[in-house]
Short mmCIF file of C-alpha atoms and ligand atoms in Angstrom, two decimals:
data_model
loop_
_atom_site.label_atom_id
_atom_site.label_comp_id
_atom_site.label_asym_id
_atom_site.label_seq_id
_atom_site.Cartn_x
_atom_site.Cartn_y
_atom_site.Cartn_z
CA UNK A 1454 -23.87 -48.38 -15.62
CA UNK A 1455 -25.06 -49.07 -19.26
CA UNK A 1456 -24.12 -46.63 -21.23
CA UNK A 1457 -27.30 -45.79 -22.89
CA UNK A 1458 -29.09 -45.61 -18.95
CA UNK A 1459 -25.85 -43.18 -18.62
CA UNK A 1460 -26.52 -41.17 -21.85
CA UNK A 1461 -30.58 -40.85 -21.50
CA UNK A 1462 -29.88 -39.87 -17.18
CA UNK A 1463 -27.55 -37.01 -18.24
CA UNK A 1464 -28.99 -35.82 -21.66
CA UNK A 1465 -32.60 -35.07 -23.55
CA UNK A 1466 -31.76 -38.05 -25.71
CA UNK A 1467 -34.65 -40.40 -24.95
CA UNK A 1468 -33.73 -44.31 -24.47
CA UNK A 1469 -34.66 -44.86 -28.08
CA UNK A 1470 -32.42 -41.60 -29.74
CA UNK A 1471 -29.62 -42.68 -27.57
CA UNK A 1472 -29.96 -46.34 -29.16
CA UNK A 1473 -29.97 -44.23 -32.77
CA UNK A 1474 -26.96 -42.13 -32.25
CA UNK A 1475 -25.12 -45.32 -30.64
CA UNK A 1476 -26.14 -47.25 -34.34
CA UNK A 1477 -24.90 -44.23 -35.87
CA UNK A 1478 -21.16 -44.13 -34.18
CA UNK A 1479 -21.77 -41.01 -32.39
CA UNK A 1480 -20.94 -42.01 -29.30
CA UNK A 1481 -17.43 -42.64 -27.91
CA UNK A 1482 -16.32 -44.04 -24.58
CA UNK A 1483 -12.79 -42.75 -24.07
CA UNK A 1484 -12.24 -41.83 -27.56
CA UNK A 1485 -13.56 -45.28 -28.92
CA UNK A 1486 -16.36 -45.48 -30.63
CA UNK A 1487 -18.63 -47.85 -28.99
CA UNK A 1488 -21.78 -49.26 -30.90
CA UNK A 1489 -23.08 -51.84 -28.19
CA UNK A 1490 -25.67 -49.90 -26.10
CA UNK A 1491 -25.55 -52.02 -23.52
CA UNK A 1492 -22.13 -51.41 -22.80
CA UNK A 1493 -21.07 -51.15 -19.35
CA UNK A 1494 -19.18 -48.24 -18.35
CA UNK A 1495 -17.32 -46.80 -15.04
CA UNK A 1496 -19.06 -43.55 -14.34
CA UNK A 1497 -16.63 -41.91 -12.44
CA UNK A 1498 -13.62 -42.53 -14.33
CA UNK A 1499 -14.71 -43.25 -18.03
CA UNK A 1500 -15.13 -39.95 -20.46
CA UNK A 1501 -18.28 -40.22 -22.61
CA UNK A 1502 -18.93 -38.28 -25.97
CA UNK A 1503 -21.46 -37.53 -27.95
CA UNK A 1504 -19.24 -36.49 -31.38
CA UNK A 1505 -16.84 -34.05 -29.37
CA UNK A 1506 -19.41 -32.97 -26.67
CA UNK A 1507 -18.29 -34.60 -23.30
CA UNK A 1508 -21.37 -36.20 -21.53
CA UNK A 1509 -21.42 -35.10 -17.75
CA UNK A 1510 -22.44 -37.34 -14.50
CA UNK A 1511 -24.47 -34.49 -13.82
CA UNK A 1512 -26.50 -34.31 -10.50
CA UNK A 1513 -28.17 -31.63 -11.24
CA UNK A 1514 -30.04 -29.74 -13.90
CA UNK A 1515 -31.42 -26.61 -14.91
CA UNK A 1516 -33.71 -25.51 -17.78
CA UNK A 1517 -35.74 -22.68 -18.71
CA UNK A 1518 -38.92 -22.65 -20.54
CA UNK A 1519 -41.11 -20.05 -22.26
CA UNK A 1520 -44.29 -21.33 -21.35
CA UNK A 1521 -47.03 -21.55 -23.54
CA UNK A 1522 -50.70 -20.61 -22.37
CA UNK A 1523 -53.30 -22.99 -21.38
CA UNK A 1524 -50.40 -25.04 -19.51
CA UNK A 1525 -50.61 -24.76 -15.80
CA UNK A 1526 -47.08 -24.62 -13.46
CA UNK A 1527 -47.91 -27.94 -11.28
CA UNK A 1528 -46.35 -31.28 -10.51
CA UNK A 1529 -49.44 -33.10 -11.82
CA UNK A 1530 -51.93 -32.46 -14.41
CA UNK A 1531 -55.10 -32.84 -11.71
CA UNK A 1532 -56.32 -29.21 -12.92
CA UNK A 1533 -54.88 -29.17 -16.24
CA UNK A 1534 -51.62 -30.11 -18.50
CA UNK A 1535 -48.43 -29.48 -16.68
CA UNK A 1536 -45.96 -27.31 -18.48
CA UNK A 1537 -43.59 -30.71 -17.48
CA UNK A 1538 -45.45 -32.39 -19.98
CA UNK A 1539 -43.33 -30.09 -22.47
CA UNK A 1540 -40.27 -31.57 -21.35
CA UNK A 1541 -39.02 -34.51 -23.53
CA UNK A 1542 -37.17 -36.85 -21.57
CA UNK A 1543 -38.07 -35.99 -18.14
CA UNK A 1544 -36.12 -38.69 -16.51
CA UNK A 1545 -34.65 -36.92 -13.52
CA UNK A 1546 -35.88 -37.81 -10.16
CA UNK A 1547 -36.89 -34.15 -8.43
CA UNK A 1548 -37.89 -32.34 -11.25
CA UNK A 1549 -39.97 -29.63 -10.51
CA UNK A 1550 -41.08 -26.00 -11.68
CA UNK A 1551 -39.69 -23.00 -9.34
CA UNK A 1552 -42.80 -20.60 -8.83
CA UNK A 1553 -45.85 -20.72 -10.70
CA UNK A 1554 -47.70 -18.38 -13.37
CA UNK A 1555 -50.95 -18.48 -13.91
CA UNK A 1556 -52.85 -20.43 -16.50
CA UNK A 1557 -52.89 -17.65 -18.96
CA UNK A 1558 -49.64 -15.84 -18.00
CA UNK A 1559 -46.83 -16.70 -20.95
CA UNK A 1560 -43.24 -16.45 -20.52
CA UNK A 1561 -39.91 -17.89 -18.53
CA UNK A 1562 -40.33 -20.51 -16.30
CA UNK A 1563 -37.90 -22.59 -14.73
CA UNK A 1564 -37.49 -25.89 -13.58
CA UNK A 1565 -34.88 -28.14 -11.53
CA UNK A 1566 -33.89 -30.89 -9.53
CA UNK A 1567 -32.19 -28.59 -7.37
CA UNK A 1568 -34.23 -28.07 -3.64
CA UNK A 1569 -31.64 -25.41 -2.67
CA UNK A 1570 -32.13 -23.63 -5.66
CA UNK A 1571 -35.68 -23.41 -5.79
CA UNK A 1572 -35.32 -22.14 -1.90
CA UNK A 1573 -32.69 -19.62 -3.16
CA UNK A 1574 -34.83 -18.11 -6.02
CA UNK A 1575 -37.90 -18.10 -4.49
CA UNK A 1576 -36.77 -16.76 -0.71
CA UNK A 1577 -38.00 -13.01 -0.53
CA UNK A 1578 -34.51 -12.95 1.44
CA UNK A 1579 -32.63 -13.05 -1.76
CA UNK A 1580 -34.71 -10.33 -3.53
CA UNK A 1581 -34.55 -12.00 -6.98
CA UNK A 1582 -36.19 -9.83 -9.95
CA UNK A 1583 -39.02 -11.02 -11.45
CA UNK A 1584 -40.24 -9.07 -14.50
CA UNK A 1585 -43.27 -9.26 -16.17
CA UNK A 1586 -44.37 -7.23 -19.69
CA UNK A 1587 -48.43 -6.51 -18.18
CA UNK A 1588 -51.35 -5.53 -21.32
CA UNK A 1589 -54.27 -3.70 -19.48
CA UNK A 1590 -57.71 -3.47 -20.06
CA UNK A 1591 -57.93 0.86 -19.60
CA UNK A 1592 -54.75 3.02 -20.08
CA UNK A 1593 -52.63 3.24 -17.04
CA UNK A 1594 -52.85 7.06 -15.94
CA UNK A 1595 -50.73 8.93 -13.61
CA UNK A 1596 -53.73 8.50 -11.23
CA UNK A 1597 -53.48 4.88 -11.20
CA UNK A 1598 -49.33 5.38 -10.80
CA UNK A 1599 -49.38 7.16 -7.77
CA UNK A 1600 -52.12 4.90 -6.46
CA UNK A 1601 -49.47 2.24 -6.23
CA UNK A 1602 -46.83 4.20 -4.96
CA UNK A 1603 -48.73 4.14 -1.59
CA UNK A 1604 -48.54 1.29 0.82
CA UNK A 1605 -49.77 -1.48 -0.36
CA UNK A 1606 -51.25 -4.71 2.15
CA UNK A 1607 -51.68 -8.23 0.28
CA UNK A 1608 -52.59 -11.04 2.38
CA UNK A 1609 -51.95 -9.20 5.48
CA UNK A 1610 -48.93 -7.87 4.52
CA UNK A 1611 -47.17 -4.97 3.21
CA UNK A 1612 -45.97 -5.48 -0.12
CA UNK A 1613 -42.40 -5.18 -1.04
CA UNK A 1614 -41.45 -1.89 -2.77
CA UNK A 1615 -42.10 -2.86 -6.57
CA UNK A 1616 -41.09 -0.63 -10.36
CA UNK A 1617 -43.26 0.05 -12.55
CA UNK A 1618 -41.50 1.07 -16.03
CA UNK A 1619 -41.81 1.00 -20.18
CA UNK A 1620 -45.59 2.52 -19.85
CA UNK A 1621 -47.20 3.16 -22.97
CA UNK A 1622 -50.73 3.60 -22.81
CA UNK A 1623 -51.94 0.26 -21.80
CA UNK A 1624 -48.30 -1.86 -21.60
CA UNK A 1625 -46.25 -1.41 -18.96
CA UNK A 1626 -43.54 -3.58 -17.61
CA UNK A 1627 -43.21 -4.65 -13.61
CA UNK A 1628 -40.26 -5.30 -11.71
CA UNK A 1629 -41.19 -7.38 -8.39
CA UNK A 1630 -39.18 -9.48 -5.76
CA UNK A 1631 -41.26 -11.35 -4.22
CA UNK A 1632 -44.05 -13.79 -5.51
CA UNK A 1633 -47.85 -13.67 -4.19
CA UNK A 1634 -50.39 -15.73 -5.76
CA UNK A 1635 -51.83 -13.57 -8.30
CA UNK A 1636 -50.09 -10.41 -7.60
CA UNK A 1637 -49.64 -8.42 -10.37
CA UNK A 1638 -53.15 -9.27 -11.48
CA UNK A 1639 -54.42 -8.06 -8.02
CA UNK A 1640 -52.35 -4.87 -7.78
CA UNK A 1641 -53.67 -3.51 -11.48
CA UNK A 1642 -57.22 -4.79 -9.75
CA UNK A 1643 -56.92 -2.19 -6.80
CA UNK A 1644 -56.49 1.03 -9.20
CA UNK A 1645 -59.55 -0.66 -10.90
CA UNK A 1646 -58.22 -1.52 -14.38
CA UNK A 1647 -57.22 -5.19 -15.45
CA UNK A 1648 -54.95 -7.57 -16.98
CA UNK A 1649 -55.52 -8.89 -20.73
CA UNK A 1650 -52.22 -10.27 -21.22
CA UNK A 1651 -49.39 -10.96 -18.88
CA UNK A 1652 -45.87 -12.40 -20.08
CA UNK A 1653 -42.78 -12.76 -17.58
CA UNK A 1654 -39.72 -12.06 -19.23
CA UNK A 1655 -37.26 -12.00 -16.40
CA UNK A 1656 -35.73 -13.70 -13.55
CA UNK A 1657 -32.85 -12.53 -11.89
CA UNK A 1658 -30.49 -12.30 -14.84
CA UNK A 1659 -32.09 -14.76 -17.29
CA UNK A 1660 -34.32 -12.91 -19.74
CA UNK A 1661 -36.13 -15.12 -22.08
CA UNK A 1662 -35.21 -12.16 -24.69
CA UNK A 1663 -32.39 -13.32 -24.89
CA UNK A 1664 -32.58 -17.23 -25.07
CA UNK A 1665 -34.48 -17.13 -27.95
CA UNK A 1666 -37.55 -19.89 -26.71
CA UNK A 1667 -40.17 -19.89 -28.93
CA UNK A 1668 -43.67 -20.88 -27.08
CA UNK A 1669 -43.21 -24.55 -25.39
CA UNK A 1670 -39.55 -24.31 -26.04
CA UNK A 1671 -36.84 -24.64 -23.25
CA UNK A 1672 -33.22 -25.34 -22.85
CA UNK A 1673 -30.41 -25.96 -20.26
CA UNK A 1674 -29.21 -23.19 -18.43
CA UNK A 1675 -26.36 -22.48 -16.20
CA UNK A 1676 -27.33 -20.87 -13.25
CA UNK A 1677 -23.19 -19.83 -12.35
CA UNK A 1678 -23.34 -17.52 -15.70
CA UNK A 1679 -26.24 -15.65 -14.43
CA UNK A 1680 -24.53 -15.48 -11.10
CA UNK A 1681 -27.63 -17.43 -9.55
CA UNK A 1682 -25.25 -20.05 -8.06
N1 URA B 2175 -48.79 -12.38 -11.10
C1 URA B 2175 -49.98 -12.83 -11.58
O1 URA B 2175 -51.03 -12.25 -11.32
N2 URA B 2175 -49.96 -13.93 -12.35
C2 URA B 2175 -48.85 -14.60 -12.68
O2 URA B 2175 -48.91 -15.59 -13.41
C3 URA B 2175 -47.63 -14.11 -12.17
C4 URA B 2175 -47.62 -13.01 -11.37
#
């Protein structure tokens, strides 16, 4: 494979930053520094480098994102820009966004190549954590609390059992497992109050707290050091 096809597949460089850094002698191919992009390399055996940072033949790939609002979680942009649009060199063949927030909902979302994944994360089966910092319209009494400690039906079905934690007034945060289309906006609707702001900040053990994303930022993860693999 050429090595710049090789470099672009398995890194954010785009085509043109990977010719740059090849100009600029970053790039070695077994320790030698190669400065013809279209140099052919083995991809099994050869060992590429960007300085001292090996290059993997990586199949697949894992990034999360603190989504911005106004961007909408969909594989095309029919009803609106896709948060994929945020991604640089989106070059890999599968890419898609696990679970979707709403329009207006901020916070971590992630996205991979990886079907099994996706399944894994987003399987009630698996009980993953999703948590979400809510802003309400009203303050959330202890009315409203043990409202929603009562069985609750969405869509026919009983809800999984949920936490509700960190209240203060109107801010709260909310611990689910399972993902219903609109459902923490619909739960605050039954006590009759309503959600200004809504921000997820978890999933499983990835909390966007502590990957530092500003708004429309994202970078790779890996989903074995947050014991998701
Ligand atoms: N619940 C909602 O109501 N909206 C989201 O975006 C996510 C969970």
């Amino acid at each position: 494979m050429r090595l710049d096809k090789f470099i672009a597949n398995n890194t954010f460089y785009s085509r043109k930053e990977v010719n740059k850094i090849i100009r600029k002698k970053m790039v070695l191919v077994n320790d030698k520094i190669i400065i013809e992009a279209t140099y052919k390399i083995d991809v099994l055996n050869d060992i590429v480098k960007i300085n001292d940072l090996v290059i993997s033949n990586k199949e697949f790939i894992y990034l999360a994102l603190n989504k911005p609002k106004d961007y909408i979680c969909s594989n095309s942009d029919k009803e609106g820009e896709s948060v994929l649009n945020l991604i640089e060199e989106n070059n890999w063949k599968n890419l898609h966004i696990i679970g979707r927030l709403d329009k207006d909902t901020t916070g971590l979302v992630l996205i991979t190549n990886d079907g099994q994944f996706t399944h894994k994360i987003k399987n009630n089966k698996y009980h993953v954590e999703k948590e979400y910092e809510v802003v309400l319209e009203k303050e959330f009494t202890k009315e409203m609390f043990e409202e929603l400690q009562k069985d609750i039906v969405l869509d026919g079905k009983k809800l999984k059992p949920f936490q509700i934690l960190n209240i203060n007034r109107n801010k709260l945060n909310i611990i689910l497992t399972e993902g219903k289309y609109h459902q923490v906006k619909r739960l605050f609707a039954i006590v009759k109050n309503s959600v200004i702001d809504l921000k997820r900040i978890r999933v499983g053990k990835i909390n966007l707290y502590d990957l530092n994303l500003d708004e429309g930022e994202y970078q790779e993860i890996d989903p074995i050091k947050y014991e998701m693999k």
